[in-house]
mmCIF file of C-alpha atoms in Angstrom:
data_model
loop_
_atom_site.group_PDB
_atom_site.id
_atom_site.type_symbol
_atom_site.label_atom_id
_atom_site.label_comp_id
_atom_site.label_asym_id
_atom_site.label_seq_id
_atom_site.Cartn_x
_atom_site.Cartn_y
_atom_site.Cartn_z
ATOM 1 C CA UNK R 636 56.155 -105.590 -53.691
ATOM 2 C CA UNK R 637 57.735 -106.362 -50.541
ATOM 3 C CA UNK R 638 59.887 -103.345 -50.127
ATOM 4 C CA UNK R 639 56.320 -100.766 -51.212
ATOM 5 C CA UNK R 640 55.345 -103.463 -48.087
ATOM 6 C CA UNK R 641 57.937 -102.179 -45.942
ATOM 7 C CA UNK R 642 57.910 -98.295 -47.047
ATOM 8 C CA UNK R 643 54.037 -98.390 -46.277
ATOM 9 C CA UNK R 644 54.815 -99.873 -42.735
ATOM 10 C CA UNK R 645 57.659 -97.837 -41.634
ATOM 11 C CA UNK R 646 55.175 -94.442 -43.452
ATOM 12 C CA UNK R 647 52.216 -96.057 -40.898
ATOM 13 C CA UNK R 648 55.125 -96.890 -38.083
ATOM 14 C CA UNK R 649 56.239 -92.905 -37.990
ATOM 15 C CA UNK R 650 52.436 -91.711 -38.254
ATOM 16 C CA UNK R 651 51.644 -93.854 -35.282
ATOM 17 C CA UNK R 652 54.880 -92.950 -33.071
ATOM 18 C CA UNK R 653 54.160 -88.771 -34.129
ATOM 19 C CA UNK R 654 50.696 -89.382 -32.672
ATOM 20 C CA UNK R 655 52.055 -90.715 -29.853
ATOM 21 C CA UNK R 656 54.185 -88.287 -29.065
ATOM 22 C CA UNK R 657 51.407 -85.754 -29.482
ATOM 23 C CA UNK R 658 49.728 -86.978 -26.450
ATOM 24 C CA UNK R 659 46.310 -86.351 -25.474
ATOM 25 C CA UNK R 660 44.647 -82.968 -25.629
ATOM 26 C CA UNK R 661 42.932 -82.462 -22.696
ATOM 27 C CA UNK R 662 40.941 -78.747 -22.446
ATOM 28 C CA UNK R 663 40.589 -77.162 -19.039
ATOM 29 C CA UNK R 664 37.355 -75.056 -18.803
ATOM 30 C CA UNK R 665 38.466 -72.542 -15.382
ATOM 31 C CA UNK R 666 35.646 -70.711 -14.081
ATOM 32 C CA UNK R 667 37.170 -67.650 -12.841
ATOM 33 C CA UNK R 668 41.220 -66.823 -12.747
ATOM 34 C CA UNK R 669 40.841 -63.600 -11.170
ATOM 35 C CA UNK R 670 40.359 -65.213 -7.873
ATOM 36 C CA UNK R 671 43.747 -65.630 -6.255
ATOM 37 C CA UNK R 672 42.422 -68.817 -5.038
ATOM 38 C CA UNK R 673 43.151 -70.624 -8.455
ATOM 39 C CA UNK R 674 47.048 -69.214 -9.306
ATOM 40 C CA UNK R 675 48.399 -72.097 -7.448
ATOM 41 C CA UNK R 676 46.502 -75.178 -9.334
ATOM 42 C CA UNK R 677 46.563 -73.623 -12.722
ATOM 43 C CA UNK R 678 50.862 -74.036 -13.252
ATOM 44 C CA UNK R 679 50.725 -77.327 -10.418
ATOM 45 C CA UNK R 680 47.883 -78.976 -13.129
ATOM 46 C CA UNK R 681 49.503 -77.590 -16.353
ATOM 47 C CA UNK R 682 53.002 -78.750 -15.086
ATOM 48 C CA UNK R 683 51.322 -82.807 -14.890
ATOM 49 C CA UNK R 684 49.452 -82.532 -18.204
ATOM 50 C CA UNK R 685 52.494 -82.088 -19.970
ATOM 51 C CA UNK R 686 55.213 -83.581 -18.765
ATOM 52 C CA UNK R 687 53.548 -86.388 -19.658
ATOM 53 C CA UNK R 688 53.575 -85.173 -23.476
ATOM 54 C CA UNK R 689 49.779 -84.293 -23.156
ATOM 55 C CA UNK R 690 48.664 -80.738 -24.598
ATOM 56 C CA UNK R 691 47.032 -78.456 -22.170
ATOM 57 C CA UNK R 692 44.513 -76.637 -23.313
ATOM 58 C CA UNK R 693 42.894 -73.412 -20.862
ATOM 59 C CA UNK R 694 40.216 -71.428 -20.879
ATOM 60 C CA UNK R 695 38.621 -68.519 -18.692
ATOM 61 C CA UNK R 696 35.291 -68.412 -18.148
ATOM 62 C CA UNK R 697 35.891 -64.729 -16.470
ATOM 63 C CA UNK R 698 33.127 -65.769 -13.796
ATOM 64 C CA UNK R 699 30.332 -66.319 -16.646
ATOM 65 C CA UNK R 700 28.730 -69.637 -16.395
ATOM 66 C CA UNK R 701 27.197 -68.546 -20.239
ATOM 67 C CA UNK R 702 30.593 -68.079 -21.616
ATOM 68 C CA UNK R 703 31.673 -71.839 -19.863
ATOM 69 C CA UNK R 704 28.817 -73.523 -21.640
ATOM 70 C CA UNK R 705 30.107 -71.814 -24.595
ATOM 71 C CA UNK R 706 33.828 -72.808 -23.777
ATOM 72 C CA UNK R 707 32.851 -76.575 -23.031
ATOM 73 C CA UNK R 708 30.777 -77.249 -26.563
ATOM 74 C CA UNK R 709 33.965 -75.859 -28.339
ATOM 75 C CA UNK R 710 35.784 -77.950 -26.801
ATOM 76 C CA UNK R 711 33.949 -80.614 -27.498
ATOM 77 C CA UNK R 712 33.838 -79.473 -31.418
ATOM 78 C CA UNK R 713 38.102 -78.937 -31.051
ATOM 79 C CA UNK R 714 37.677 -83.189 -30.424
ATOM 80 C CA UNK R 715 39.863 -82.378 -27.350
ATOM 81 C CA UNK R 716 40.306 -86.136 -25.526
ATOM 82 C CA UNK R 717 39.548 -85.088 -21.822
ATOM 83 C CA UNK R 718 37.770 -81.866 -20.222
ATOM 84 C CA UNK R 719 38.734 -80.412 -16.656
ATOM 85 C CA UNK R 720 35.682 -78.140 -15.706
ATOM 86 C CA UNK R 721 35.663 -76.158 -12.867
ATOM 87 C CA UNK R 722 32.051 -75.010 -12.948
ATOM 88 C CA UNK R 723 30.642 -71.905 -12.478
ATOM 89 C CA UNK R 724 27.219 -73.078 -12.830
ATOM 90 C CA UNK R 725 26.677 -76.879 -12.517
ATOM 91 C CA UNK R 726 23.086 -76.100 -13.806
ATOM 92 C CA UNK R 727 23.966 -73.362 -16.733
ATOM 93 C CA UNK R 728 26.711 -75.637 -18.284
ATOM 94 C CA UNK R 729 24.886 -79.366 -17.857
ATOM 95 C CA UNK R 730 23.576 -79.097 -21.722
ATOM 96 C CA UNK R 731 26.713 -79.481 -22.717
ATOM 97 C CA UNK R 732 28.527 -82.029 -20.069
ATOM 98 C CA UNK R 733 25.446 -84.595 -21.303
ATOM 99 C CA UNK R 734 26.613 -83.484 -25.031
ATOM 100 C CA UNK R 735 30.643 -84.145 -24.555
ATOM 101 C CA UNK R 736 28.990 -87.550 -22.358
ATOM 102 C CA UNK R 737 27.565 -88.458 -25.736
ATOM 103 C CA UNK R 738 30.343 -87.590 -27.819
ATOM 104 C CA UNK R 739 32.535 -90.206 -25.463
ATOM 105 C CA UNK R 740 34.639 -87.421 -23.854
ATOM 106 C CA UNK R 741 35.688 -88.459 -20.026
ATOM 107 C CA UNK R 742 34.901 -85.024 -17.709
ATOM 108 C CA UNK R 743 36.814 -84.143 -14.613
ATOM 109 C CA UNK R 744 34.859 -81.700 -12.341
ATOM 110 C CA UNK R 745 37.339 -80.003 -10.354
ATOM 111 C CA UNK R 746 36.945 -78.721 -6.480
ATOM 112 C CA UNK R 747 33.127 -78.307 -7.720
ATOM 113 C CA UNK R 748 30.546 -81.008 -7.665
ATOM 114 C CA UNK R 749 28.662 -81.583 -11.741
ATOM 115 C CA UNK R 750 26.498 -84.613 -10.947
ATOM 116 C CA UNK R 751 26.693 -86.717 -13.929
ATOM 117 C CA UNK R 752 27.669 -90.206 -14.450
ATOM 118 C CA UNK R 753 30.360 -89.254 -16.714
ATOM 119 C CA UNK R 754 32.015 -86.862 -15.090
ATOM 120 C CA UNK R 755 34.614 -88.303 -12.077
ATOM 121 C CA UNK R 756 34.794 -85.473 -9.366
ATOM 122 C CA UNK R 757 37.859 -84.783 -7.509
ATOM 123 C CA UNK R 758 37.771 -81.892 -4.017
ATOM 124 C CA UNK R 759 38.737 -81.897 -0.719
ATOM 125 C CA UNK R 760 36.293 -83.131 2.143
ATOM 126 C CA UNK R 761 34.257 -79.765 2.145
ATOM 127 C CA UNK R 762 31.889 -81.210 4.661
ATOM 128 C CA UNK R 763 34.808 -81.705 6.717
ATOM 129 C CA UNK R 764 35.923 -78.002 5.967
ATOM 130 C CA UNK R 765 33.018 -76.770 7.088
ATOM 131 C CA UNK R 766 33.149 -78.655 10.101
ATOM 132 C CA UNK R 767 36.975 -77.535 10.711
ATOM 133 C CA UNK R 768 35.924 -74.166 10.428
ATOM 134 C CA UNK R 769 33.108 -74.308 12.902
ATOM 135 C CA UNK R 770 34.918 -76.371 15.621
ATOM 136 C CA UNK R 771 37.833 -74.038 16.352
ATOM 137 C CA UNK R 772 35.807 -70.551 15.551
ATOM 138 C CA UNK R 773 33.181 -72.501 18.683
ATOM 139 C CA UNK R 774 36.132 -73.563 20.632
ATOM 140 C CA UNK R 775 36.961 -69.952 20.750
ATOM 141 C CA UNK R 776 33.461 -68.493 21.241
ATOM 142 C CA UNK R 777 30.920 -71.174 22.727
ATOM 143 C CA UNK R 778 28.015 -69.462 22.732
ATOM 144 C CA UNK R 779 26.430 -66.303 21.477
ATOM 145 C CA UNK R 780 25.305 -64.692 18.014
ATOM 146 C CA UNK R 781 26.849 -66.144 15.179
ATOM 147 C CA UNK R 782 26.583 -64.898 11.585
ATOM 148 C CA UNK R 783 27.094 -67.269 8.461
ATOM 149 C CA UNK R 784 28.756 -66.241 4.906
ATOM 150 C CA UNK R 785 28.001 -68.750 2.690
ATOM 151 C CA UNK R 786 29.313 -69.042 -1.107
ATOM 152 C CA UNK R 787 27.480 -69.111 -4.296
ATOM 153 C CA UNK R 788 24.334 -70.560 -4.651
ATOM 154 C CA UNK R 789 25.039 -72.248 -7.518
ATOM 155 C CA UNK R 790 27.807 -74.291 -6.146
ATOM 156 C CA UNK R 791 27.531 -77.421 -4.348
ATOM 157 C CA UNK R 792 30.237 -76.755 -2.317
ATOM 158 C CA UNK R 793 28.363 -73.850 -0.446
ATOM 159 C CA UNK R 794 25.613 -76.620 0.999
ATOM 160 C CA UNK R 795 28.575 -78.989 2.219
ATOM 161 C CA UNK R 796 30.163 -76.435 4.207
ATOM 162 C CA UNK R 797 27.368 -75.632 5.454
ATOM 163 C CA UNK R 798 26.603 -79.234 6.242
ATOM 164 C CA UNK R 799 29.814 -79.456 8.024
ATOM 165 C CA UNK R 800 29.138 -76.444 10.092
ATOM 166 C CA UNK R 801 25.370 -77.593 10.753
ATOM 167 C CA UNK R 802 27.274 -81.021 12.061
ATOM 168 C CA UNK R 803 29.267 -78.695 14.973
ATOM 169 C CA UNK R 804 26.822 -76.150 15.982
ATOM 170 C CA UNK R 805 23.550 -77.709 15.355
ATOM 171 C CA UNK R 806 22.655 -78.898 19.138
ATOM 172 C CA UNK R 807 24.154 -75.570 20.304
ATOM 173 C CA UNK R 808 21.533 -73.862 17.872
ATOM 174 C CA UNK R 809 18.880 -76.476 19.161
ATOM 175 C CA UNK R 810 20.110 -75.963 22.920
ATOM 176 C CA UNK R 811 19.851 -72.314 22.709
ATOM 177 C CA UNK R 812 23.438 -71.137 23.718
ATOM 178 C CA UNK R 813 24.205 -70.264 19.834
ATOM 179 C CA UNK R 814 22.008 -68.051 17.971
ATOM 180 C CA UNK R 815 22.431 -68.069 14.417
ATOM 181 C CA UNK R 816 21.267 -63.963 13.715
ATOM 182 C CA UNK R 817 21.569 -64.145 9.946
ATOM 183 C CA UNK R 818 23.222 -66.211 7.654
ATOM 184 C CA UNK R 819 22.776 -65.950 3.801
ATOM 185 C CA UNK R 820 24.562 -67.174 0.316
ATOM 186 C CA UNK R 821 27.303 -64.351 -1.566
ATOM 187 C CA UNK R 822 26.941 -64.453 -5.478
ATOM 188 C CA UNK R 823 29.815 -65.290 -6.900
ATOM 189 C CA UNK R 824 31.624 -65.951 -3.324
ATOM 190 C CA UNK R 825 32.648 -61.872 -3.901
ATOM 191 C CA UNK R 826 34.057 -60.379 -1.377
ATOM 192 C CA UNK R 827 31.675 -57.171 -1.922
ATOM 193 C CA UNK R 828 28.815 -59.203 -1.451
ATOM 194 C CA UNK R 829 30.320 -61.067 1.295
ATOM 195 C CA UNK R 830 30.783 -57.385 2.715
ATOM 196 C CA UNK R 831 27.204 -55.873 2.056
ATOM 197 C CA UNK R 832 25.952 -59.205 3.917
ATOM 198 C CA UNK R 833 28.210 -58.354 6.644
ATOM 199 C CA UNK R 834 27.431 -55.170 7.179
ATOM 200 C CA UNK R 835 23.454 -55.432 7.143
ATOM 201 C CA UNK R 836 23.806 -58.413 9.698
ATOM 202 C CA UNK R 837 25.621 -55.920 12.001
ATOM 203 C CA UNK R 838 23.059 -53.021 11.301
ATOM 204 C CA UNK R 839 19.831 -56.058 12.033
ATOM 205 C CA UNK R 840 21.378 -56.917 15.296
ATOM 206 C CA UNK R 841 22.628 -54.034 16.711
ATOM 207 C CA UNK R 842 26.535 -54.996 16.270
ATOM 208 C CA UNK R 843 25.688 -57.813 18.479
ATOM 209 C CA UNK R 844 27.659 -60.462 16.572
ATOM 210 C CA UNK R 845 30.094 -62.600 18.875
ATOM 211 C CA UNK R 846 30.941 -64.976 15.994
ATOM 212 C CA UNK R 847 31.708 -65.526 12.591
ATOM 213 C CA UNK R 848 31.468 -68.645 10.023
ATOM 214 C CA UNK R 849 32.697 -67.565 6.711
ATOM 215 C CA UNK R 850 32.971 -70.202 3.927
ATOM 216 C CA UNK R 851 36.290 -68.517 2.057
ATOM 217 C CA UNK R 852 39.034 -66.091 3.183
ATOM 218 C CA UNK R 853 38.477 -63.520 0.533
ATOM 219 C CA UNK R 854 34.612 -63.533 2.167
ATOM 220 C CA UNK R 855 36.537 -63.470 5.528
ATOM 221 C CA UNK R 856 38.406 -60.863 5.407
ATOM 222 C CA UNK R 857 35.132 -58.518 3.582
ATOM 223 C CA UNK R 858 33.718 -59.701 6.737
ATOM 224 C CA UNK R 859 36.570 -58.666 8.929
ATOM 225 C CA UNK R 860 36.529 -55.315 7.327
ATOM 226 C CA UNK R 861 33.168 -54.997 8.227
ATOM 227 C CA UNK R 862 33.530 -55.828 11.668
ATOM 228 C CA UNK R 863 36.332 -53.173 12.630
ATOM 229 C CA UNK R 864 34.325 -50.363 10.630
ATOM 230 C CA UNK R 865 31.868 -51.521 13.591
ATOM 231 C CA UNK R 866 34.189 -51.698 16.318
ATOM 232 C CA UNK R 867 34.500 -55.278 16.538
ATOM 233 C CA UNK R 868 36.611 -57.989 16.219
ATOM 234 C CA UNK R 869 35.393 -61.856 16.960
ATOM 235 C CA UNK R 870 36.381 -65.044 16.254
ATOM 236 C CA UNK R 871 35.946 -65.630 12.077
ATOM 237 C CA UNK R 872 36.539 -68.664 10.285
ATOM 238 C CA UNK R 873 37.534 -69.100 6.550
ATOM 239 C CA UNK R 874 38.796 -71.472 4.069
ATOM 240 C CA UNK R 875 41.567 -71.970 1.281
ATOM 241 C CA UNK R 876 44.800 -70.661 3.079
ATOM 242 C CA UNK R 877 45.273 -67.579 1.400
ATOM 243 C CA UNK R 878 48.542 -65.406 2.429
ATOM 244 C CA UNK R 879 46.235 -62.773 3.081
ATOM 245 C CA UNK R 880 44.298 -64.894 5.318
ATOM 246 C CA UNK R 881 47.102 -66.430 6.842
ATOM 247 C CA UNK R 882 48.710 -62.930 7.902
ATOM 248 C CA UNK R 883 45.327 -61.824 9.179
ATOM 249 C CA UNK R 884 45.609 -65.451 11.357
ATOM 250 C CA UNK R 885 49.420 -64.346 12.498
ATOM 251 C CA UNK R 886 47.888 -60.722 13.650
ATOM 252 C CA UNK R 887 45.145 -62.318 15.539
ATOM 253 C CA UNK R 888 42.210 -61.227 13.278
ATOM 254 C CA UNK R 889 40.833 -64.351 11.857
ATOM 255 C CA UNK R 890 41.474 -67.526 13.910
ATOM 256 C CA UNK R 891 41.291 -70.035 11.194
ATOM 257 C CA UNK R 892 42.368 -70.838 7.933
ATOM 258 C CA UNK R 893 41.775 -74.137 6.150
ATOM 259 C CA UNK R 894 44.366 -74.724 3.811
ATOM 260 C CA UNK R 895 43.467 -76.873 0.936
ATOM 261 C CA UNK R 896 46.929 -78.043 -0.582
ATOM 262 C CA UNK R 897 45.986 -76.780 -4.061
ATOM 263 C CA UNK R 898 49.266 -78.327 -5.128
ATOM 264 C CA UNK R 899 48.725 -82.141 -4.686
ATOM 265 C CA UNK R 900 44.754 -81.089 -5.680
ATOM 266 C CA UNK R 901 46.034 -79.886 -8.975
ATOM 267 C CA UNK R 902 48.684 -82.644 -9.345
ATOM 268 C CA UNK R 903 45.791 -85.433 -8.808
ATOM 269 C CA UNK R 904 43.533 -83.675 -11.259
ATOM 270 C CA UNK R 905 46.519 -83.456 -14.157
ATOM 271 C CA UNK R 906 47.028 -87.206 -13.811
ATOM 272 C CA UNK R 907 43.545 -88.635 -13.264
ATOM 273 C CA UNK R 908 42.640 -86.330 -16.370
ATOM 274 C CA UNK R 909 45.710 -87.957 -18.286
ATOM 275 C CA UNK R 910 44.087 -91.215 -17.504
ATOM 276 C CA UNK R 911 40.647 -90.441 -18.543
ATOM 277 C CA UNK R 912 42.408 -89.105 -21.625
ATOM 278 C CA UNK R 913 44.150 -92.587 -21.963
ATOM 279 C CA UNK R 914 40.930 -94.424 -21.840
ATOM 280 C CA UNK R 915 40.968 -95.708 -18.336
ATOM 281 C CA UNK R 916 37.833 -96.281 -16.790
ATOM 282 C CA UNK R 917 36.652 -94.123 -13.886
ATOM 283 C CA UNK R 918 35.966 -96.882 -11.863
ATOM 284 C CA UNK R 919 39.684 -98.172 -11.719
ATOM 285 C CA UNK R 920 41.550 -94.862 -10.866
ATOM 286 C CA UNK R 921 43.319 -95.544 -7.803
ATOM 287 C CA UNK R 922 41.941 -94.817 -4.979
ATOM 288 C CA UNK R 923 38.328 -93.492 -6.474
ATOM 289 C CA UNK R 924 35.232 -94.163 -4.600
ATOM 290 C CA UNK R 925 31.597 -93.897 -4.976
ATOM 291 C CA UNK R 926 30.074 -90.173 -3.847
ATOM 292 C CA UNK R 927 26.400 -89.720 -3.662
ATOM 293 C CA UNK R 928 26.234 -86.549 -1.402
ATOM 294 C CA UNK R 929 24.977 -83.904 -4.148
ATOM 295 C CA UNK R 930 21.246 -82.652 -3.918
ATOM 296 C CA UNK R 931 20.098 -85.312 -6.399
ATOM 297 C CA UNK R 932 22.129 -88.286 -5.252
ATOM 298 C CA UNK R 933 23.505 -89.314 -8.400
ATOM 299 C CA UNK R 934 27.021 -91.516 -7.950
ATOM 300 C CA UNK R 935 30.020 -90.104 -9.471
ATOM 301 C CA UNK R 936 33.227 -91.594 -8.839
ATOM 302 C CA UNK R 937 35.972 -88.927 -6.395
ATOM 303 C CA UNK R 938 38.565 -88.659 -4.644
ATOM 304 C CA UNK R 939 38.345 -86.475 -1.718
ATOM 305 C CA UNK R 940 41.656 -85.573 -0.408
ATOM 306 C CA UNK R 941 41.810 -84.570 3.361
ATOM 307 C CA UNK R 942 42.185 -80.323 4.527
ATOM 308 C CA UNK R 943 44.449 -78.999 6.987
ATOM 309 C CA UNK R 944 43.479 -76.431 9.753
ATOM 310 C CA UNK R 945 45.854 -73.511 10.219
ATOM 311 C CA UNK R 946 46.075 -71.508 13.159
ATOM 312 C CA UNK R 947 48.290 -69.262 15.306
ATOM 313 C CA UNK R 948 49.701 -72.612 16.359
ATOM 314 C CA UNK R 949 50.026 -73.931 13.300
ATOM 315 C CA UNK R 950 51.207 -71.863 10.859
ATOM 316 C CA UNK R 951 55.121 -73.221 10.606
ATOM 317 C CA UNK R 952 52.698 -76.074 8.332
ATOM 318 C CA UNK R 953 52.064 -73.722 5.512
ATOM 319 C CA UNK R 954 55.556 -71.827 5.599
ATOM 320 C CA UNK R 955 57.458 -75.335 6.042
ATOM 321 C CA UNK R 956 55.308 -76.601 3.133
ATOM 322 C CA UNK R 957 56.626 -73.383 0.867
ATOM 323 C CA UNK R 958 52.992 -72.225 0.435
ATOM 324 C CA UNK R 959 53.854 -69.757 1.348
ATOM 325 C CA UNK R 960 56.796 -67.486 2.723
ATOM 326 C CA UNK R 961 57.518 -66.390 6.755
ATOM 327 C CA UNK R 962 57.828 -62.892 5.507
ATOM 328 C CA UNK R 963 54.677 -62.357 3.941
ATOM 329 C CA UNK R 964 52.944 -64.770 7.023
ATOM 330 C CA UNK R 965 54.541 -63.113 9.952
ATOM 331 C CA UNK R 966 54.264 -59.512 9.341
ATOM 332 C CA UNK R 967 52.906 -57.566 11.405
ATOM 333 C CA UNK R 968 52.288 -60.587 13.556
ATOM 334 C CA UNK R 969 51.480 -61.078 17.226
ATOM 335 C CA UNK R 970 54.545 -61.637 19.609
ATOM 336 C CA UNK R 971 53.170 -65.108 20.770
ATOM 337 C CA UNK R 972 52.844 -66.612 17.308
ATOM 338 C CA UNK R 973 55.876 -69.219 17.553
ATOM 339 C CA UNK R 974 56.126 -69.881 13.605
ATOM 340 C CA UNK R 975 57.090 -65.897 13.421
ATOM 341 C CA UNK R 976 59.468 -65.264 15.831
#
């Protein structure tokens, strides 16, 4: 009897240590790869998840918030222990965050606000984005016409830019000396549309545009192509610290960059998705604090890690950091640029 004791406890012993060392399956529902944006947090997250012995499990949404709410509830049916969403469409998807919610399944929404009380939201200070971008595109042009690219509607993230850049210009607006002469949302944050809204502010105002606050680079540099088609080049803003973006800031074309360190974002995410996977409450992740700046107020525990401005001054930050390299920063670049010579 006692050694069918012991065989049954060393059988339930090996079952128990296999499990373990299965880890936690945590599914992460992306909402569009294509965008270059992304390439940096999907190996930085994957890299966390398992080299903790966790299984990482990816999906595409291809830009389709449909196909995400599809992607979500089978992940939900897969019994997966954690979700990572970065939505597409807070709205389209929200059926099935308040199903996984149900089911017990901890949510991470990543860069992009889902307000729900069981999902713990991790970004960057976007207000404080937008408010980067506005300062040092104003600092270079004080007063005048300004024209505003603004991302998708359906993302929070598009309203605290905008919030941020509202904080900056707002008594210039109020006082007169700025002028905002359009300023409208781009589906999708596409650089086509982010073009087409470009080029029919420029056709409304007679190419009288002295400023520009876009809310991306890719949208940025649409709007930058628009602008020399014109004849023009002004002081433009963008955000994400694209190489791109940051060779157009080394030629002199856009003035700023704010570079998100999609790394450590990523990083974060993987473990504080581990944890949720684990069973740790949201409420005793380190460093997590209540946010209740979404349209409805709801309060969803975040961490909001801190952005980095990048100018001609300052672009030896991204090439020191190995975001990217000097020769794909500097080329082409302006003689005064100190990081390229």
């Amino acid at each position: 009897m006692r050694k069918l004791i012991w065989v049954a406890a060393l059988a339930l012993m090996a079952l128990t240590s296999a499990a373990l060392a299965e880890g936690k399956k945590i599914g992460v529902a992306w909402g569009d790869l294509a965008q270059p944006r992304w390439r940096w947090d999907v190996t930085a997250m994957r890299s966390i998840i398992e080299r903790s012995g966790n299984k990482y499990i990816p999906v595409d949404a291809g830009g389709s918030a449909a196909k995400q709410l599809q992607d979500i509830e089978k992940m939900i049916v897969d019994g997966v222990d954690a979700i990572v969403i970065q939505a597409v469409d807070k709205d389209v998807i929200m059926t099935a965050v308040e199903r996984a919610a149900e089911r017990g399944i901890p949510m991470l929404a990543y860069d992009r606000l889902i307000e729900h009380p069981g999902v713990f939201y991790i970004t960057f200070d976007n207000v404080g984005v937008g408010r980067i971008i506005a300062a040092i595109v104003k600092q270079a042009q004080p007063t005048g016409n300004y024209a505003i690219i603004k991302g998708d509607p359906g993302d929070p993230n598009s309203d605290f830019l905008r919030k941020g850049m509202e904080e900056v210009i707002g008594a210039s607006v109020a006082g007169g000396q700025i002028r905002i002469v359009g300023e409208e949302y781009a589906d999708g944050w596409r650089p086509d549309a982010a073009k087409a809204i470009m080029e029919r502010i420029l056709a409304e105002n007679g190419n009288q545009v002295d400023a520009v606050l876009a809310e991306n680079d890719n949208m940025a540099g649409a709007a930058i192509e628009a602008l020399q088609a014109a004849g023009l080049t002004v002081p433009i803003g963008g955000q994400d610290g694209d190489p791109a973006a940051l060779n157009r800031v080394a030629q002199g074309m856009q003035t700023v960059s704010v570079w998100k360190n999609s790394f450590d974002l990523a990083r974060q995410a993987g473990r504080i998705a581990v944890q949720l996977a684990e069973g740790t409450p949201m409420s005793l992740i380190p460093e997590a604090r209540q946010f209740t700046g979404g349209e409805k107020g709801i309060p969803v525990w975040s961490i909001l890690l801190n952005p980095t401005p990048i100018t001609a001054d300052t672009l030896d930050v991204v090439i020191d950091a190995d975001h990217v390299t000097k020769k794909d920063v500097c080329r082409n670049a302006l003689p005064s640029v100190a990081a390229c010579r």
